[in-house]
Tab-separated table of C-alpha atoms in Angstrom:
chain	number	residue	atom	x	y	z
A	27	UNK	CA	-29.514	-5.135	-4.148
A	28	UNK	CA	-32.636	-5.714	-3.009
A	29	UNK	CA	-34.469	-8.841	-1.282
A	30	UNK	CA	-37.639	-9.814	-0.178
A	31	UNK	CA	-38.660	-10.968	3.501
A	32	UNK	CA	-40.570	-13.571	4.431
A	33	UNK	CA	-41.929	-15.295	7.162
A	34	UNK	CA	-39.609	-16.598	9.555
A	35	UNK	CA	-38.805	-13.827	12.159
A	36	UNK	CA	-35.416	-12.120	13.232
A	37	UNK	CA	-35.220	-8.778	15.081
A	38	UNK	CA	-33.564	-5.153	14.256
A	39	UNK	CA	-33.517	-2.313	16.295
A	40	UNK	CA	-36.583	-4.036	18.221
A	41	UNK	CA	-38.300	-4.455	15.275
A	42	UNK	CA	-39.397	-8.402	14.630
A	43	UNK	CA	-38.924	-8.941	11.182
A	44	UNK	CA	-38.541	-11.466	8.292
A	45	UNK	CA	-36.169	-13.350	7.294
A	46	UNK	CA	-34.976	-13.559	3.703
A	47	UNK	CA	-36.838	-15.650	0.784
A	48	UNK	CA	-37.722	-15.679	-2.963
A	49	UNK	CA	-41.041	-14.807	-2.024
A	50	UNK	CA	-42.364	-11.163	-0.998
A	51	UNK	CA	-44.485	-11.178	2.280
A	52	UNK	CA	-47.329	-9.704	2.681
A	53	UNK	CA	-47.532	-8.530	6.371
A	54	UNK	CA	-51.571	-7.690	6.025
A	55	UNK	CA	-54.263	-9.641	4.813
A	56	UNK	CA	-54.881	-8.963	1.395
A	57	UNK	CA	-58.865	-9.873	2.803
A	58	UNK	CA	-58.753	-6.716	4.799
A	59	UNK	CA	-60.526	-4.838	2.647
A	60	UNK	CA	-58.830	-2.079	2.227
A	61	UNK	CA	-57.497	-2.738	-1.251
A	62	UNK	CA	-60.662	-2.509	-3.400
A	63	UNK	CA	-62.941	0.323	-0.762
A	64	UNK	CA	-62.334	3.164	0.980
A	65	UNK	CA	-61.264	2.508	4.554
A	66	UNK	CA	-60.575	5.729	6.517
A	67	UNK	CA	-58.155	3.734	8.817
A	68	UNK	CA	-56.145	3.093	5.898
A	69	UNK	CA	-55.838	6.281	4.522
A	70	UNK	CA	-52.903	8.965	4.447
A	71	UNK	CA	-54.283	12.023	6.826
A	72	UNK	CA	-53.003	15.047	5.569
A	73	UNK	CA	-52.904	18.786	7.284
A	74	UNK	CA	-53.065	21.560	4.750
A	75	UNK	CA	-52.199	21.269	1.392
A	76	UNK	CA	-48.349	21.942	0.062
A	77	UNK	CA	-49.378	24.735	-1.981
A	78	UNK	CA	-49.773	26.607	1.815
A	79	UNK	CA	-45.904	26.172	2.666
A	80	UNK	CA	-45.181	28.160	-1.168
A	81	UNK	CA	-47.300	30.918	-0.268
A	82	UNK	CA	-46.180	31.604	3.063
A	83	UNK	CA	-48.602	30.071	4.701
A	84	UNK	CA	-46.123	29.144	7.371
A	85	UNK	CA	-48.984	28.751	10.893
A	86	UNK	CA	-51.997	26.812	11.035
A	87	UNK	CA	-54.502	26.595	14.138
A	88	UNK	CA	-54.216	22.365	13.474
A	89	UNK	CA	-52.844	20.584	16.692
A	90	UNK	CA	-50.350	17.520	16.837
A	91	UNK	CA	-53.337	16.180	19.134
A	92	UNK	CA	-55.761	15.621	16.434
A	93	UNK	CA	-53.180	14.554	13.838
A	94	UNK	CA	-52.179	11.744	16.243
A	95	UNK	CA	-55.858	10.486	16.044
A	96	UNK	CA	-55.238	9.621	12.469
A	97	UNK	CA	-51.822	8.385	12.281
A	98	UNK	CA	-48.598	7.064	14.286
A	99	UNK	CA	-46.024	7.300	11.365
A	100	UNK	CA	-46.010	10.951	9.490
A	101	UNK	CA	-43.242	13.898	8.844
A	102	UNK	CA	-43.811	17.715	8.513
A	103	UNK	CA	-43.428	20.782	10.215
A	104	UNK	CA	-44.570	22.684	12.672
A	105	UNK	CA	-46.288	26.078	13.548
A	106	UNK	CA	-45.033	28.471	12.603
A	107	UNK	CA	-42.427	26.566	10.502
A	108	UNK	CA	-39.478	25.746	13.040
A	109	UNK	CA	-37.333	23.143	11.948
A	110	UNK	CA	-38.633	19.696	11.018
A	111	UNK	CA	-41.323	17.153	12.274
A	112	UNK	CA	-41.291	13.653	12.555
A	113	UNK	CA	-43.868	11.400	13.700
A	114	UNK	CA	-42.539	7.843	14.594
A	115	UNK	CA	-44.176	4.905	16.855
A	116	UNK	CA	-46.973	7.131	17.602
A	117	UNK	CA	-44.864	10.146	19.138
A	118	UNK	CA	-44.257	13.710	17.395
A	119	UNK	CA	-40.677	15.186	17.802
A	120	UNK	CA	-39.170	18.806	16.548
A	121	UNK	CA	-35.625	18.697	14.816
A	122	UNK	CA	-34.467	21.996	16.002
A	123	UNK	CA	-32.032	23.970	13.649
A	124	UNK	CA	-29.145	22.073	15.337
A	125	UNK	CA	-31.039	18.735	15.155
A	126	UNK	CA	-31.438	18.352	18.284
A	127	UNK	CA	-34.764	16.046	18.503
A	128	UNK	CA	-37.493	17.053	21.541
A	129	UNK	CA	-40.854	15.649	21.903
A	130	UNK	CA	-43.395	17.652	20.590
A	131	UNK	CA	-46.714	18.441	23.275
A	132	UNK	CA	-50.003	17.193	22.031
A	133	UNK	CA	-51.121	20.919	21.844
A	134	UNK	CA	-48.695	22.289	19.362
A	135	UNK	CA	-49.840	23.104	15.639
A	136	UNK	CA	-48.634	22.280	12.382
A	137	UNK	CA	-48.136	23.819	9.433
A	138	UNK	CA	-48.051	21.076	7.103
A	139	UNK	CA	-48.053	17.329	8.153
A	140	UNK	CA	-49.109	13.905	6.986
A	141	UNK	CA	-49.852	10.809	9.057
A	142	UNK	CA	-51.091	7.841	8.996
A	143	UNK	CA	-51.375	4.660	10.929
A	144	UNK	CA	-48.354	2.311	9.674
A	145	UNK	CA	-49.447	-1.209	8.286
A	146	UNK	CA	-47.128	-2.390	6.199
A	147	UNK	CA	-47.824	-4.715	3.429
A	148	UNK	CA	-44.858	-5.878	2.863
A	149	UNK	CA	-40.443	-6.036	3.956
A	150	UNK	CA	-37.726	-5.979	1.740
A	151	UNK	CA	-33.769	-6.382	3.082
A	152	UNK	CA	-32.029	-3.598	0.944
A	153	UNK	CA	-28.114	-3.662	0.360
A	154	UNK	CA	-25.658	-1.343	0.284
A	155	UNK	CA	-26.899	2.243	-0.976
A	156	UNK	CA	-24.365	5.105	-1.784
A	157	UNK	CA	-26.965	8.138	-2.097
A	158	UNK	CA	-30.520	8.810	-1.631
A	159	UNK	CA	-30.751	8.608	-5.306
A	160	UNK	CA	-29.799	4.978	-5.371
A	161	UNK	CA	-32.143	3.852	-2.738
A	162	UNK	CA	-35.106	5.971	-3.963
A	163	UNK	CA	-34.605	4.057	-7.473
A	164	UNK	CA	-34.260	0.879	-5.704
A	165	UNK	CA	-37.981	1.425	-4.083
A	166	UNK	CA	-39.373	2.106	-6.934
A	167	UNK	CA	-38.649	-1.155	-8.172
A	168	UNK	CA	-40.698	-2.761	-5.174
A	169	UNK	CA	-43.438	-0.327	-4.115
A	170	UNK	CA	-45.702	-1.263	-7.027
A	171	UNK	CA	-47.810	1.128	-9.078
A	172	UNK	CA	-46.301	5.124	-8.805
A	173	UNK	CA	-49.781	6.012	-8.952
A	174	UNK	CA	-50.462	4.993	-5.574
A	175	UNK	CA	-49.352	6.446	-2.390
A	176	UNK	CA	-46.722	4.480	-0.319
A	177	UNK	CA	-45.961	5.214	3.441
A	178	UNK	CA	-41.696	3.841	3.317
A	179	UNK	CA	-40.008	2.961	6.927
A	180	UNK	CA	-36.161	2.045	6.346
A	181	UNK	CA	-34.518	1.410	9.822
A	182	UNK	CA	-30.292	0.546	9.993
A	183	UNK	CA	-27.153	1.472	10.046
A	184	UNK	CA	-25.911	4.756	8.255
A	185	UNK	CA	-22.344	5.467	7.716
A	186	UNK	CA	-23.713	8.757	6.576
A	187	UNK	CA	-26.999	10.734	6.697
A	188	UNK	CA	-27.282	14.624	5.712
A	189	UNK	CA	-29.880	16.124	7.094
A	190	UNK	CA	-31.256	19.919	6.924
A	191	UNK	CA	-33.628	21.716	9.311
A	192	UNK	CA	-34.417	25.315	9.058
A	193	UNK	CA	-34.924	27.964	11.174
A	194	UNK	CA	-37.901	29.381	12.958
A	195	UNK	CA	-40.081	31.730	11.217
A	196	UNK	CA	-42.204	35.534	11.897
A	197	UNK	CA	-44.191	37.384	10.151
A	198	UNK	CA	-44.282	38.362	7.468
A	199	UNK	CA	-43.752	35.103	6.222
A	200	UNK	CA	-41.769	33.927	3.316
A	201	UNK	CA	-42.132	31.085	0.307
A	202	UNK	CA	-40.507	27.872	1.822
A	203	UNK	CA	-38.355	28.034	-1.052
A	204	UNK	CA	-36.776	31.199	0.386
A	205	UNK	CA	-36.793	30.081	4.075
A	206	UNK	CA	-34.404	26.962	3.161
A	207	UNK	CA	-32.094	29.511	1.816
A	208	UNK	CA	-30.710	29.205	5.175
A	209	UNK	CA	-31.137	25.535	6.186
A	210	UNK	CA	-28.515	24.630	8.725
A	211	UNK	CA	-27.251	21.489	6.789
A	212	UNK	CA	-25.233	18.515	9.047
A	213	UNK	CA	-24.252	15.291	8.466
A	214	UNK	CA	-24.517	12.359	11.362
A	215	UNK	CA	-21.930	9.546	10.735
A	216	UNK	CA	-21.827	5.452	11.737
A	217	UNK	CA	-25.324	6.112	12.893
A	218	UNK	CA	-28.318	3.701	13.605
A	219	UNK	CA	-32.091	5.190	12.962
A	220	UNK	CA	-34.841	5.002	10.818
A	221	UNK	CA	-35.679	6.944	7.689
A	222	UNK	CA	-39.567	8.417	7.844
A	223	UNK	CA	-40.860	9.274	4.050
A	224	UNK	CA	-43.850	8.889	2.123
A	225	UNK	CA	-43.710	8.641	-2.166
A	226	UNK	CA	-46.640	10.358	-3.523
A	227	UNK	CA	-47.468	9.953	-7.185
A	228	UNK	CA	-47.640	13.036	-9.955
A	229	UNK	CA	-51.868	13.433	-10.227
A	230	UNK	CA	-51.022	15.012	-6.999
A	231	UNK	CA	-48.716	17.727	-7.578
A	232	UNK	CA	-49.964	20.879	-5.550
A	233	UNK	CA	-51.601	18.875	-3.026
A	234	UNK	CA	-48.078	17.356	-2.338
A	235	UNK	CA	-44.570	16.901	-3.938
A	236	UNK	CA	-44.689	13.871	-6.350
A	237	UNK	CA	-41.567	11.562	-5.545
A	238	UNK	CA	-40.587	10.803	-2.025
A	239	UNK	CA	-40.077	12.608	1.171
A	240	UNK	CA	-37.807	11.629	3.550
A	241	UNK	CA	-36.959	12.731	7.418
A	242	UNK	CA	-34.617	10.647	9.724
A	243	UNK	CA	-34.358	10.048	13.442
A	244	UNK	CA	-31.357	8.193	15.292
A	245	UNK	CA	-32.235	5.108	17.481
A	246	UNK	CA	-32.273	7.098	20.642
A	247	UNK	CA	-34.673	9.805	19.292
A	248	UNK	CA	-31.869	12.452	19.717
A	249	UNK	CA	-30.755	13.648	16.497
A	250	UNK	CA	-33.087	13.970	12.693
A	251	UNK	CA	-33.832	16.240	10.274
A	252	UNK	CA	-35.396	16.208	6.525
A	253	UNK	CA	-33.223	14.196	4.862
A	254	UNK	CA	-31.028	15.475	1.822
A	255	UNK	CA	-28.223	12.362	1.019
A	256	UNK	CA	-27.210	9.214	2.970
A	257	UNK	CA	-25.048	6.023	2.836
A	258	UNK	CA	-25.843	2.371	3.667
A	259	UNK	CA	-24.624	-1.043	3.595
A	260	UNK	CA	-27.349	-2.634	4.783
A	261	UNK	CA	-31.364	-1.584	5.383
A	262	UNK	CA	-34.791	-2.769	6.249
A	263	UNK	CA	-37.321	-1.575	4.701
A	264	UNK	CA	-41.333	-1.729	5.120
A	265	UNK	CA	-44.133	-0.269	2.428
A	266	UNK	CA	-47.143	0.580	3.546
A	267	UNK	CA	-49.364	1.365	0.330
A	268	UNK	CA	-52.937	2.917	0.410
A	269	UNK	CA	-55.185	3.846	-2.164
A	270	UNK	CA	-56.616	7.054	0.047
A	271	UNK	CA	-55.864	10.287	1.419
A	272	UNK	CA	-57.815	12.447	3.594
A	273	UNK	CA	-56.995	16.638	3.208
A	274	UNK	CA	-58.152	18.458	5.766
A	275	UNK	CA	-57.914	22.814	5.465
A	276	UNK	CA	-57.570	25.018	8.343
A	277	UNK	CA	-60.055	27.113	10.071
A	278	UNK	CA	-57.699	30.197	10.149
A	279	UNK	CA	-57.924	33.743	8.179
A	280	UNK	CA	-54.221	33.266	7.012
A	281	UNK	CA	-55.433	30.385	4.727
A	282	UNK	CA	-58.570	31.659	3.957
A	283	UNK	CA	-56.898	34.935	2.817
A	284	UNK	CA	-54.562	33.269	0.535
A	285	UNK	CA	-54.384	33.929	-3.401
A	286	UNK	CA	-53.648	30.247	-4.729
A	287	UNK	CA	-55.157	30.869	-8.170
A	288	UNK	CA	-51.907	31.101	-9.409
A	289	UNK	CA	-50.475	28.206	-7.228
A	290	UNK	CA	-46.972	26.725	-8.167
A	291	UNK	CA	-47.429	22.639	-8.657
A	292	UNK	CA	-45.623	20.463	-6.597
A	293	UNK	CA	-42.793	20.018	-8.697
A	294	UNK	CA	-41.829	23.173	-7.963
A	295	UNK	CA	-41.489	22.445	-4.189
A	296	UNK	CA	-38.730	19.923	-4.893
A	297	UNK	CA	-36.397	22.656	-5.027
A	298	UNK	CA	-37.216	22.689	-1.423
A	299	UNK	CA	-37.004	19.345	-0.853
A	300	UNK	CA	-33.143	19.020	-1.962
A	301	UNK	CA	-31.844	22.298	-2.642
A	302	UNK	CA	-28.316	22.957	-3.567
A	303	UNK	CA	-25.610	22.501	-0.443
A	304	UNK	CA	-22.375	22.217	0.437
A	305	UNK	CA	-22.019	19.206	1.911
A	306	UNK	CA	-19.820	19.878	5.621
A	307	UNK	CA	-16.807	17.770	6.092
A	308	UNK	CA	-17.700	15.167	8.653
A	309	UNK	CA	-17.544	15.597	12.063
């Protein structure tokens, strides 16, 4: 079940939000100009395209530093491809393999990462989700057009979240699809957090996966991962939707050196995104 928030305020997990009403609010000006021009600040800022993560293109010479110029809310990886990133509140973090979360120094480099500075337009009080599948249904009931890009932040309770991260990668490197052949796959139980995931529409398959793209991090920014399932009685949600994206390529021979005339789309990354697992009994 879904409802909308309006204006009168109540806070979760330090977050002021709205309280419930028949009416969806909209948390930015509609005046702001952003929905009908270009406006850079507004616009998803993307390192490499997906294509370079299924052809191996695991490193790039892109720092965290100049991604965090453009953005404040994002997910990723980083370089070379070690476990997962998440950027949340304006600070970059590495799920190890474990998922274990540390903070990630402004002069590390990413292999693949978007960011951009959160705005939401609008909050929506979601009930009681058994699977990622339900939820990701559910927000595409609210985000609006599927042929624009939404930036998603859920924060709340879990009684279950499976997450994945993967290990760290050499030289020579492999297809993404191959290196989550052995994800380290956990599950974190009666857990508060906030899911970090961007929807991006099917024009832009290659560039990125069409569908969404979720990571997670716990409330004391010690435990995430990408996320593969979860479980939820009760969520917040806030949609951020833009009309822009920014792709910037690296400077760096790997990339340049790369054959993508016979690129795979990005529906062939999802694969990647939720491969097959076992899911572990809980601990």
């Amino acid at each position: 079940m879904i409802r909308s928030l309006a204006a009168a305020s109540l806070i979760f997990g330090g977050l002021a939000l709205a309280a419930p009403s028949e009416t969806p609010q909209r948390v930015r000006d509609a005046a702001d100009g952003c929905r009908s021009t270009y406006c850079a600040q507004d616009a998803i800022f993307q390192a490499v395209p997906l294509q370079g993560l299924m052809r191996g293109v695991l490193e790039s010479p892109v720092t965290f530093a100049l991604l965090l110029e453009h953005g404040d809310f994002g997910l990723g990886g980083t370089s070379p491809l070690d476990g997962e990133a998440i950027v949340l509140d304006g600070r970059a973090y590495q799920a190890r393999l474990d998922g274990q979360l540390r903070p990630i120094e402004p002069t590390e480099r990413t292999s693949v990462l978007w960011v951009k500075r959160f705005q939401p337009d609008r909050q929506i009080a979601i009930d009681a989700v058994s699977s990622l599948d339900t939820l990701t249904a559910l927000l595409d009931g609210q985000v609006g057009s599927v042929n624009r890009m939404h930036a998603v932040r859920l924060d709340g309770h879990f009684s279950r979240v499976t997450l994945r991260s993967v290990p760290r990668q050499a030289p020579p490197y492999r297809s993404v699809s191959e290196v989550v052949k052995d994800q380290n796959v956990f599950v974190l139980e009666n857990v508060q957090g906030t899911l970090v995931g961007y929807r991006f529409p099917a024009f832009l398959s290659g560039v990125n996966a069409p569908g969404y793209h979720f990571h997670f991090v716990d409330l004391e920014r010690r435990r995430g991962g990408h996320v593969l399932d979860l479980a939820s009685a009760s969520l917040l949600a806030q949609i951020d939707t833009t009309r822009a994206i920014t792709l910037v390529v690296p400077d760096d021979a790997l990339f340049d050196s790369t054959d993508f005339t016979a690129s795979p789309g990005g529906s062939d990354y999802q694969p990647a995104l939720r491969p097959n697992f076992q899911r572990p009994a809980p601990r």
